[in-house]
Short mmCIF file of C-alpha atoms in Angstrom, two decimals:
data_model
loop_
_atom_site.label_atom_id
_atom_site.label_comp_id
_atom_site.label_asym_id
_atom_site.label_seq_id
_atom_site.Cartn_x
_atom_site.Cartn_y
_atom_site.Cartn_z
CA MET G 429 30.93 -22.75 -8.78
CA SER G 430 31.56 -21.67 -5.08
CA GLU G 431 30.66 -18.66 -3.52
CA ARG G 432 34.27 -17.57 -2.81
CA TRP G 433 35.35 -17.98 -6.57
CA ALA G 434 32.45 -16.14 -7.80
CA ARG G 435 33.28 -13.25 -4.92
CA ALA G 436 36.83 -13.06 -6.22
CA PHE G 437 36.52 -13.33 -9.61
CA LEU G 438 33.96 -10.43 -9.67
CA ARG G 439 36.20 -8.38 -7.55
CA ALA G 440 38.87 -9.05 -9.73
CA TYR G 441 37.18 -8.21 -12.72
CA ARG G 442 35.70 -4.90 -11.33
CA TYR G 443 38.99 -3.48 -10.38
CA ALA G 444 41.45 -5.02 -12.90
CA GLY G 445 39.01 -4.78 -15.91
CA ALA G 446 39.84 -6.66 -18.99
CA ALA G 447 43.34 -7.78 -17.46
CA ALA G 448 41.16 -10.19 -15.22
CA TYR G 449 40.88 -13.75 -16.89
CA PRO G 450 37.35 -14.95 -16.35
CA MET G 451 36.52 -18.37 -14.98
CA VAL G 452 32.94 -17.84 -14.50
CA GLY G 453 30.48 -19.43 -17.07
CA THR G 454 33.04 -21.43 -18.20
CA TYR G 455 32.08 -25.10 -17.80
CA VAL G 456 28.45 -23.98 -17.87
CA ALA G 457 29.04 -22.36 -21.23
CA TRP G 458 30.90 -25.65 -22.35
CA ARG G 459 28.13 -28.14 -21.34
CA ALA G 460 25.48 -25.69 -23.07
CA SER G 461 27.05 -25.97 -26.13
CA LYS G 462 28.21 -29.66 -26.07
CA GLY G 463 26.26 -31.48 -28.64
CA LYS G 464 24.21 -28.83 -30.10
CA GLU G 465 26.20 -26.80 -32.59
CA ASP G 466 27.00 -26.84 -36.06
CA HIS G 467 30.39 -28.28 -36.60
CA ASN G 468 31.00 -26.22 -39.56
CA ARG G 469 30.72 -22.88 -37.80
CA ARG G 470 31.97 -23.94 -34.46
CA ARG G 471 34.39 -20.77 -34.63
CA GLU G 472 31.57 -18.86 -34.13
CA ARG G 473 31.24 -20.01 -30.56
CA TYR G 474 34.57 -18.60 -30.12
CA GLY G 475 33.38 -15.19 -31.09
CA VAL G 476 35.05 -15.59 -34.62
CA PRO G 477 32.60 -13.72 -37.20
CA SER G 478 31.48 -15.61 -40.30
CA ARG G 479 30.24 -12.37 -41.84
CA GLU G 480 31.46 -8.78 -42.00
CA ARG G 481 29.33 -6.15 -40.20
CA PRO G 482 27.35 -3.62 -42.03
CA ASP G 483 27.66 0.10 -41.54
CA GLY G 484 24.86 1.89 -39.49
CA PRO G 485 23.20 1.08 -36.30
CA LEU G 486 23.33 -2.48 -34.95
CA ILE G 487 20.96 -4.13 -32.53
CA TRP G 488 22.40 -7.52 -30.85
CA PHE G 489 19.87 -10.14 -30.16
CA HIS G 490 19.96 -13.00 -28.42
CA ALA G 491 17.55 -16.06 -27.86
CA ALA G 492 19.02 -19.10 -26.54
CA SER G 493 16.81 -21.72 -28.35
CA VAL G 494 13.80 -22.36 -30.28
CA GLY G 495 11.12 -21.08 -27.55
CA GLU G 496 13.12 -17.62 -27.21
CA THR G 497 13.83 -17.41 -31.04
CA ILE G 498 10.22 -17.69 -31.80
CA ALA G 499 9.07 -15.34 -29.22
CA VAL G 500 11.37 -12.48 -30.30
CA VAL G 501 10.61 -12.72 -34.07
CA PRO G 502 7.81 -10.24 -33.86
CA LEU G 503 9.97 -7.95 -32.42
CA ILE G 504 12.79 -8.04 -34.66
CA GLU G 505 10.27 -7.55 -37.23
CA SER G 506 9.05 -4.68 -35.67
CA ILE G 507 12.66 -2.91 -35.28
CA LEU G 508 13.70 -4.27 -39.06
CA GLY G 509 11.05 -1.79 -40.23
CA TYR G 510 13.34 1.18 -38.81
CA GLY G 511 16.30 0.24 -40.89
CA ILE G 512 18.21 -0.97 -37.66
CA HIS G 513 20.45 -3.92 -38.66
CA VAL G 514 20.44 -6.93 -36.08
CA VAL G 515 22.60 -9.77 -35.34
CA LEU G 516 20.71 -12.71 -33.95
CA THR G 517 22.56 -15.24 -31.79
CA THR G 518 21.17 -18.32 -30.75
CA GLY G 519 22.53 -21.70 -28.82
CA THR G 520 21.36 -24.32 -30.76
CA VAL G 521 21.11 -25.89 -34.79
CA THR G 522 17.25 -26.02 -34.44
CA SER G 523 16.81 -22.48 -33.05
CA ALA G 524 19.19 -21.47 -36.14
CA GLN G 525 17.08 -23.07 -38.26
CA VAL G 526 14.09 -21.40 -37.00
CA ALA G 527 15.92 -17.76 -37.50
CA GLU G 528 16.60 -18.76 -41.27
CA GLU G 529 12.67 -20.03 -41.90
CA ARG G 530 11.24 -17.05 -40.10
CA LEU G 531 13.78 -13.99 -40.75
CA GLY G 532 15.80 -15.34 -43.65
CA GLY G 533 18.14 -12.94 -44.72
CA ARG G 534 16.83 -9.80 -43.09
CA ILE G 535 19.02 -10.31 -40.10
CA ILE G 536 22.71 -11.61 -39.55
CA HIS G 537 22.58 -15.08 -37.92
CA GLN G 538 25.53 -15.90 -35.31
CA TYR G 539 25.86 -18.83 -32.93
CA VAL G 540 26.53 -17.07 -29.44
CA PRO G 541 29.91 -16.79 -28.12
CA LEU G 542 31.05 -18.88 -24.99
CA ASP G 543 30.63 -17.31 -21.95
CA LEU G 544 34.24 -16.81 -21.86
CA LYS G 545 36.01 -13.60 -22.00
CA PRO G 546 38.26 -14.45 -25.27
CA ALA G 547 34.98 -15.17 -27.09
CA VAL G 548 32.89 -12.72 -25.77
CA SER G 549 35.60 -9.67 -26.46
CA ARG G 550 36.14 -11.19 -29.76
CA PHE G 551 32.62 -11.09 -30.91
CA LEU G 552 32.14 -7.44 -29.33
CA ASP G 553 35.03 -6.05 -31.02
CA HIS G 554 33.77 -7.35 -34.59
CA TRP G 555 30.17 -6.60 -34.08
CA HIS G 556 30.25 -3.08 -32.13
CA PRO G 557 26.66 -3.51 -31.01
CA ASP G 558 24.71 -0.42 -30.29
CA LEU G 559 21.87 -2.02 -28.10
CA ALA G 560 21.88 -5.61 -26.70
CA ILE G 561 18.72 -7.29 -26.17
CA ILE G 562 19.06 -10.63 -24.54
CA ALA G 563 15.64 -13.12 -24.18
CA GLU G 564 17.05 -15.84 -22.18
CA SER G 565 16.64 -17.64 -18.64
CA GLU G 566 20.05 -18.26 -18.00
CA ILE G 567 22.24 -15.70 -16.69
CA TRP G 568 26.03 -15.06 -18.44
CA PRO G 569 28.12 -13.15 -16.14
CA MET G 570 31.16 -12.43 -18.66
CA THR G 571 28.77 -11.43 -21.11
CA ILE G 572 27.06 -9.29 -18.86
CA LEU G 573 29.89 -7.70 -17.47
CA GLU G 574 31.68 -7.12 -21.00
CA LEU G 575 28.64 -5.16 -22.34
CA GLY G 576 28.69 -3.28 -19.11
CA ALA G 577 32.34 -2.23 -19.18
CA ARG G 578 31.63 -1.34 -22.90
CA ARG G 579 28.89 1.05 -21.95
CA VAL G 580 26.54 -0.74 -24.34
CA PRO G 581 22.98 -0.61 -22.97
CA GLN G 582 21.51 -4.14 -22.62
CA ILE G 583 18.06 -5.05 -21.74
CA LEU G 584 16.46 -8.34 -20.79
CA VAL G 585 13.03 -9.20 -22.48
CA ASN G 586 10.66 -11.76 -21.98
CA GLY G 587 12.42 -12.33 -18.66
CA ARG G 588 11.63 -15.05 -16.44
CA LEU G 589 13.08 -16.33 -13.31
CA SER G 590 11.86 -19.88 -12.05
CA ASP G 591 11.62 -20.99 -8.40
CA ARG G 592 15.12 -22.96 -8.66
CA SER G 593 16.98 -19.92 -10.42
CA PHE G 594 15.58 -17.15 -7.84
CA LYS G 595 15.97 -19.47 -4.96
CA SER G 596 19.85 -19.88 -6.37
CA TRP G 597 20.49 -16.19 -6.82
CA LYS G 598 19.08 -14.98 -3.46
CA LYS G 599 21.78 -16.92 -1.75
CA ARG G 600 24.46 -15.13 -3.83
CA ALA G 601 22.74 -11.68 -3.66
CA TYR G 602 25.80 -9.53 -3.98
CA ILE G 603 26.65 -11.39 -7.27
CA ALA G 604 23.02 -10.81 -8.35
CA GLU G 605 23.30 -7.31 -7.90
CA ALA G 606 26.94 -6.70 -9.44
CA LEU G 607 25.48 -8.20 -12.50
CA PHE G 608 22.03 -6.71 -12.77
CA GLU G 609 23.58 -3.22 -12.28
CA ASN G 610 24.75 -3.28 -15.70
CA MET G 611 21.26 -3.94 -17.06
CA ALA G 612 19.77 -0.71 -18.43
CA HIS G 613 16.27 -2.18 -18.34
CA VAL G 614 14.65 -5.39 -17.60
CA VAL G 615 10.93 -6.37 -18.88
CA ALA G 616 9.48 -9.13 -17.00
CA GLN G 617 6.95 -11.90 -18.29
CA SER G 618 4.78 -11.74 -15.15
CA GLU G 619 4.39 -9.72 -12.07
CA VAL G 620 5.73 -12.44 -10.11
CA ASP G 621 9.00 -12.35 -12.04
CA GLY G 622 9.30 -8.40 -11.99
CA GLU G 623 9.15 -8.77 -8.15
CA ARG G 624 12.12 -11.26 -8.48
CA PHE G 625 14.17 -9.39 -10.63
CA ARG G 626 13.91 -6.34 -8.49
CA ALA G 627 14.47 -8.19 -5.22
CA LEU G 628 18.10 -9.36 -6.93
CA GLY G 629 18.70 -5.47 -7.59
CA ALA G 630 17.81 -4.92 -11.38
CA ARG G 631 16.17 -1.20 -11.89
CA PRO G 632 14.26 -0.34 -13.86
CA VAL G 633 11.71 -3.24 -14.28
CA THR G 634 8.61 -3.44 -16.28
CA VAL G 635 5.99 -6.17 -16.71
CA SER G 636 4.87 -6.89 -20.38
CA GLY G 637 3.32 -10.37 -20.32
CA ASN G 638 4.74 -13.46 -22.37
CA LEU G 639 6.37 -12.35 -25.92
CA LYS G 640 5.19 -15.86 -27.23
CA VAL G 641 1.31 -14.82 -27.02
CA ASP G 642 1.86 -12.54 -29.96
CA THR G 643 3.54 -14.82 -32.11
CA SER G 644 1.77 -16.75 -34.88
CA PRO G 645 0.64 -20.23 -34.08
CA PRO G 646 3.30 -23.06 -35.09
CA PRO G 647 2.92 -23.47 -39.00
CA ALA G 648 2.48 -27.08 -40.42
CA ASP G 649 3.36 -28.43 -44.04
CA GLU G 650 -0.19 -28.33 -45.71
CA ALA G 651 0.60 -31.07 -48.10
CA ALA G 652 2.17 -33.28 -45.04
CA LEU G 653 -0.56 -32.92 -42.81
CA TYR G 654 -3.49 -33.51 -45.30
CA ALA G 655 -1.47 -36.89 -46.21
CA ILE G 656 -1.47 -38.00 -42.28
CA GLN G 657 -5.08 -36.90 -41.88
CA ARG G 658 -6.28 -39.24 -44.62
CA GLN G 659 -4.17 -42.17 -43.30
CA ILE G 660 -5.66 -41.40 -39.69
CA GLY G 661 -9.29 -41.02 -41.14
CA ARG G 662 -12.30 -40.83 -38.26
CA ARG G 663 -9.64 -42.33 -35.49
CA PRO G 664 -10.04 -40.52 -31.94
CA THR G 665 -6.73 -39.04 -31.17
CA TRP G 666 -4.92 -37.69 -28.20
CA ALA G 667 -1.39 -36.25 -27.93
CA ALA G 668 1.37 -36.12 -25.29
CA VAL G 669 3.73 -33.36 -26.38
CA SER G 670 7.01 -31.92 -25.62
CA THR G 671 7.45 -35.16 -23.29
CA HIS G 672 10.25 -36.10 -20.99
CA ASP G 673 11.96 -39.27 -20.04
CA GLY G 674 9.16 -41.42 -18.38
CA GLU G 675 6.18 -39.48 -19.75
CA GLU G 676 6.52 -41.52 -22.91
CA VAL G 677 5.58 -44.59 -21.05
CA MET G 678 3.22 -42.96 -19.22
CA ALA G 679 1.31 -41.91 -22.38
CA ALA G 680 1.65 -45.51 -23.77
CA GLU G 681 -0.12 -46.84 -20.83
CA VAL G 682 -2.83 -44.56 -20.77
CA HIS G 683 -3.31 -45.58 -24.37
CA ALA G 684 -3.16 -49.25 -23.28
CA MET G 685 -5.88 -48.42 -20.29
CA LEU G 686 -8.13 -46.44 -22.89
CA ARG G 687 -8.06 -48.68 -26.20
CA SER G 688 -10.86 -50.78 -24.66
CA ARG G 689 -13.11 -48.21 -24.59
CA HIS G 690 -11.81 -46.54 -27.89
CA ARG G 691 -11.11 -49.05 -29.65
CA SER G 692 -9.48 -47.11 -32.63
CA LEU G 693 -7.76 -44.73 -30.53
CA LEU G 694 -4.28 -43.34 -32.06
CA THR G 695 -1.93 -41.54 -29.52
CA ILE G 696 0.60 -39.49 -30.69
CA ILE G 697 3.67 -39.00 -28.71
CA VAL G 698 5.99 -36.03 -29.38
CA PRO G 699 9.13 -36.22 -27.43
CA ARG G 700 10.98 -32.74 -26.39
CA HIS G 701 14.45 -34.59 -27.57
CA PRO G 702 13.74 -36.42 -30.90
CA ASP G 703 17.40 -38.16 -30.38
CA ARG G 704 15.83 -40.49 -27.75
CA ALA G 705 13.68 -41.85 -30.41
CA GLU G 706 15.38 -45.38 -31.05
CA ALA G 707 15.16 -46.04 -27.08
CA LEU G 708 11.56 -44.91 -27.15
CA VAL G 709 10.60 -47.31 -30.02
CA ALA G 710 12.07 -50.08 -27.94
CA GLU G 711 10.34 -49.45 -24.75
CA LEU G 712 6.95 -49.09 -26.99
CA THR G 713 7.25 -52.13 -28.69
CA ALA G 714 8.27 -54.38 -25.81
CA MET G 715 4.96 -53.02 -24.31
CA GLY G 716 3.04 -54.69 -27.32
CA LEU G 717 2.15 -51.37 -29.33
CA ASN G 718 2.87 -50.94 -33.08
CA VAL G 719 4.49 -47.59 -33.42
CA ALA G 720 5.02 -45.43 -36.72
CA ARG G 721 7.49 -42.82 -36.72
CA ARG G 722 7.26 -39.77 -38.50
CA SER G 723 11.14 -39.73 -38.98
CA THR G 724 11.26 -42.53 -41.40
CA GLY G 725 7.71 -41.80 -42.84
CA ASP G 726 5.90 -44.65 -41.74
CA ARG G 727 2.50 -45.14 -42.77
CA ILE G 728 -0.38 -45.06 -40.05
CA THR G 729 -2.05 -47.88 -40.60
CA PRO G 730 -5.41 -49.24 -38.81
CA ASP G 731 -2.99 -51.41 -36.69
CA THR G 732 -0.98 -48.22 -35.17
CA ASP G 733 -1.07 -47.57 -31.70
CA ILE G 734 1.27 -44.69 -31.27
CA LEU G 735 2.52 -42.07 -33.71
CA LEU G 736 5.64 -41.16 -32.71
CA GLY G 737 6.54 -37.56 -33.59
CA ASP G 738 10.38 -37.61 -33.89
CA THR G 739 11.09 -34.94 -35.78
CA ILE G 740 12.06 -31.24 -35.23
CA GLY G 741 10.20 -28.28 -36.21
CA GLU G 742 6.71 -29.96 -36.82
CA MET G 743 4.71 -29.37 -33.58
CA GLY G 744 2.20 -27.50 -35.37
CA LEU G 745 1.65 -30.24 -37.60
CA TYR G 746 1.12 -32.73 -34.73
CA LEU G 747 -1.34 -30.46 -32.68
CA ARG G 748 -3.32 -29.99 -35.71
CA LEU G 749 -3.74 -33.75 -35.61
CA THR G 750 -5.71 -33.63 -32.33
CA GLU G 751 -7.94 -31.68 -29.97
CA ILE G 752 -6.45 -32.99 -26.79
CA ALA G 753 -2.92 -32.40 -25.61
CA PHE G 754 -0.69 -33.41 -22.68
CA VAL G 755 1.73 -30.75 -22.32
CA GLY G 756 5.18 -32.62 -20.86
CA ARG G 757 7.87 -31.86 -18.39
CA SER G 758 5.05 -31.58 -15.87
CA MET G 759 4.73 -35.44 -14.49
CA THR G 760 8.10 -37.00 -14.15
CA ALA G 761 9.95 -33.59 -14.35
CA GLN G 762 10.05 -29.92 -12.95
CA GLY G 763 9.10 -26.77 -14.58
CA GLY G 764 6.71 -27.58 -17.48
CA GLN G 765 6.87 -26.72 -21.21
CA ASN G 766 4.86 -23.88 -22.49
CA PRO G 767 0.99 -24.34 -23.19
CA LEU G 768 0.34 -21.29 -25.46
CA GLU G 769 0.90 -23.32 -28.61
CA PRO G 770 -1.51 -25.90 -27.94
CA ALA G 771 -4.07 -23.62 -26.58
CA MET G 772 -3.49 -21.23 -29.82
CA LEU G 773 -4.65 -24.31 -31.97
CA ASP G 774 -7.74 -24.86 -30.07
CA THR G 775 -6.54 -27.67 -28.29
CA ALA G 776 -7.59 -28.89 -24.74
CA VAL G 777 -4.72 -28.55 -22.39
CA LEU G 778 -3.47 -31.09 -19.64
CA ALA G 779 -0.51 -30.99 -17.73
CA GLY G 780 1.00 -32.43 -14.34
CA ARG G 781 1.42 -30.55 -11.46
CA ASN G 782 5.11 -29.18 -11.89
CA VAL G 783 4.60 -26.19 -14.00
CA GLN G 784 6.29 -23.62 -12.02
CA ASN G 785 8.46 -21.98 -14.95
CA PHE G 786 4.49 -21.07 -16.87
CA ARG G 787 2.87 -20.94 -13.29
CA ASP G 788 1.24 -17.39 -14.85
CA THR G 789 0.13 -18.94 -18.22
CA TYR G 790 -1.45 -22.02 -16.53
CA GLN G 791 -3.13 -20.44 -13.89
CA ARG G 792 -4.81 -18.11 -16.55
CA LEU G 793 -5.81 -20.97 -18.72
CA ILE G 794 -7.19 -23.03 -15.78
CA ASP G 795 -9.28 -19.94 -14.54
CA LYS G 796 -10.86 -19.81 -17.90
CA GLY G 797 -11.39 -23.63 -18.45
CA GLY G 798 -8.62 -24.14 -21.19
CA ALA G 799 -6.52 -26.43 -19.02
CA LYS G 800 -6.57 -28.86 -16.43
CA ILE G 801 -3.91 -30.00 -14.16
CA VAL G 802 -3.76 -34.10 -13.49
CA ARG G 803 -1.56 -35.59 -10.86
CA ASP G 804 -0.75 -38.83 -12.12
CA ARG G 805 -1.13 -41.35 -14.52
CA ASP G 806 -4.60 -42.46 -13.65
CA MET G 807 -5.58 -38.97 -13.34
CA LEU G 808 -4.65 -38.04 -16.90
CA ALA G 809 -6.24 -41.33 -18.50
CA GLY G 810 -9.79 -40.23 -16.86
CA ALA G 811 -9.44 -36.60 -18.43
CA VAL G 812 -8.45 -37.94 -21.67
CA ASN G 813 -11.48 -40.58 -21.63
CA PHE G 814 -13.83 -37.84 -20.49
CA LEU G 815 -12.55 -35.51 -23.15
CA LEU G 816 -12.64 -38.21 -25.94
CA GLY G 817 -16.22 -38.99 -25.04
CA ASN G 818 -17.82 -35.43 -24.38
CA GLU G 819 -17.51 -33.55 -27.73
CA ILE G 820 -19.30 -30.16 -26.05
CA ALA G 821 -16.86 -30.55 -22.71
CA ARG G 822 -13.82 -30.91 -25.15
CA HIS G 823 -14.61 -28.18 -27.58
CA ASP G 824 -15.81 -25.81 -24.66
CA MET G 825 -12.15 -26.48 -23.33
CA MET G 826 -10.53 -25.56 -26.54
CA SER G 827 -12.55 -22.50 -27.27
CA ALA G 828 -11.88 -21.07 -23.47
CA GLY G 829 -7.81 -21.95 -24.28
CA ALA G 830 -7.76 -19.77 -27.64
CA ALA G 831 -10.09 -16.97 -26.13
CA THR G 832 -7.53 -16.93 -23.12
CA VAL G 833 -4.51 -16.42 -25.67
CA GLU G 834 -6.51 -13.46 -27.19
CA GLU G 835 -6.86 -11.86 -23.66
CA MET G 836 -3.14 -12.13 -23.11
CA ARG G 837 -2.07 -10.75 -26.03
CA GLY G 838 -0.21 -7.24 -25.80
CA ALA G 839 3.20 -7.99 -24.78
CA LEU G 840 4.84 -6.87 -27.96
CA ALA G 841 3.46 -3.47 -27.82
CA ARG G 842 4.23 -3.23 -23.99
CA THR G 843 8.11 -4.31 -24.73
CA LEU G 844 8.16 -1.62 -27.69
CA LYS G 845 7.10 0.55 -25.50
CA ALA G 846 9.93 -0.16 -22.92
CA LEU G 847 12.80 -0.21 -25.58
CA GLU G 848 11.53 2.91 -27.21
CA PRO G 849 14.04 5.38 -25.23
CA TYR G 850 16.87 3.03 -26.62
CA ILE G 851 15.86 2.30 -30.25
CA HIS G 852 14.85 5.92 -30.95
CA PRO G 853 18.09 7.56 -31.09
CA LEU G 854 19.12 4.49 -33.30
CA ILE G 855 16.23 5.31 -35.85
CA VAL G 856 17.24 8.67 -35.81
CA GLN G 857 20.99 7.74 -36.61
CA SER G 858 19.65 5.32 -39.53
CA ARG G 859 17.54 8.39 -40.94
CA LEU G 860 20.46 10.45 -40.94
CA LYS G 861 22.93 8.24 -42.41
CA GLY G 862 20.54 7.51 -45.26
CA ALA G 863 20.16 10.88 -45.95
CA GLY G 864 23.55 11.45 -45.95
CA GLY G 865 24.20 8.70 -48.31
CA ARG G 866 21.82 10.21 -51.01
#
């Protein structure tokens, strides 16, 4: 999207209102949805509802993917206690499954409409939200502008702007200001994020901390966990989780480097995208490694080198199988993945240097001794070797990580405080409606 195109669109939309046909976000929205939708519910992506709107006040929550969905669950649960209806939209099948598992029938789930005017308008015409609460790192212009045109208060929670996103928006400051002036409030994860949102024209901005800190550790099926633990026995283990292309082979190379010192070593590799499993198995077996796939129920035998965690929603299980975890998208990819789940589950955290998206969290963990940054494969191998051979140092890292998470809690309370002026009128409305119905 060129700056000229974006400028022309925003000018046309703001002056022509609903008559201005949107182009911003078309391609991005299509790419975001490609391959991730439930085909039986595809119409929801075009704003066609699959449920009736309930009577009474209603809040639209949006959480893009699994991480954002998990982060807003405690916030949604707090609001449901006031008798306010919630429509939760997500963008992927996996996040829809998480919503079902953790919230069930207490909320209405829909797939988020594409950032196209017909889709967004159709969605808003049906649901008529009284408030929109967005937990998303991407900015969707049409959705923001449509909500603003309808005077629906919209609040960004758990807000984060990566280095790359901030740099991009700063080049288009006039567009950013035109969009962010529609926000009633931005609740940012960190002081750095808060300053970035203010620089782009958002007002007011408060800082809450990361909502995901106030979530529960990822669950695990106890029967499955016990069965796998019996198969592993007393073997030493380490894990490479949320890995991206190149990091799985790196983890396998670390395994090959260490198995002469730790002869029964088992390496657990959990790719961020399990649909890469077939290709990964081919790569790892070509290296002479024996691979057991979780998705096919392969048994872990004494000859198994790698347990490939090619399933969705079982991170809690994999992290409970080890005390050392390298968190991916940090060595061969950019930005990093969230280290909070490993830290919550008493795991010593290792990561590459590219952790910009979670800079504040990593800095806190490093300062307290709960995480360590490694620059390359050899340094990773050295760190894993050291932790496997030094129980005291390993347990000190594990304890420091868990303690750091406890110190970071409180984002939920701070977020609820920021939301109070917008939610309180809906609570009153809900109570009046209940009293009138008796």
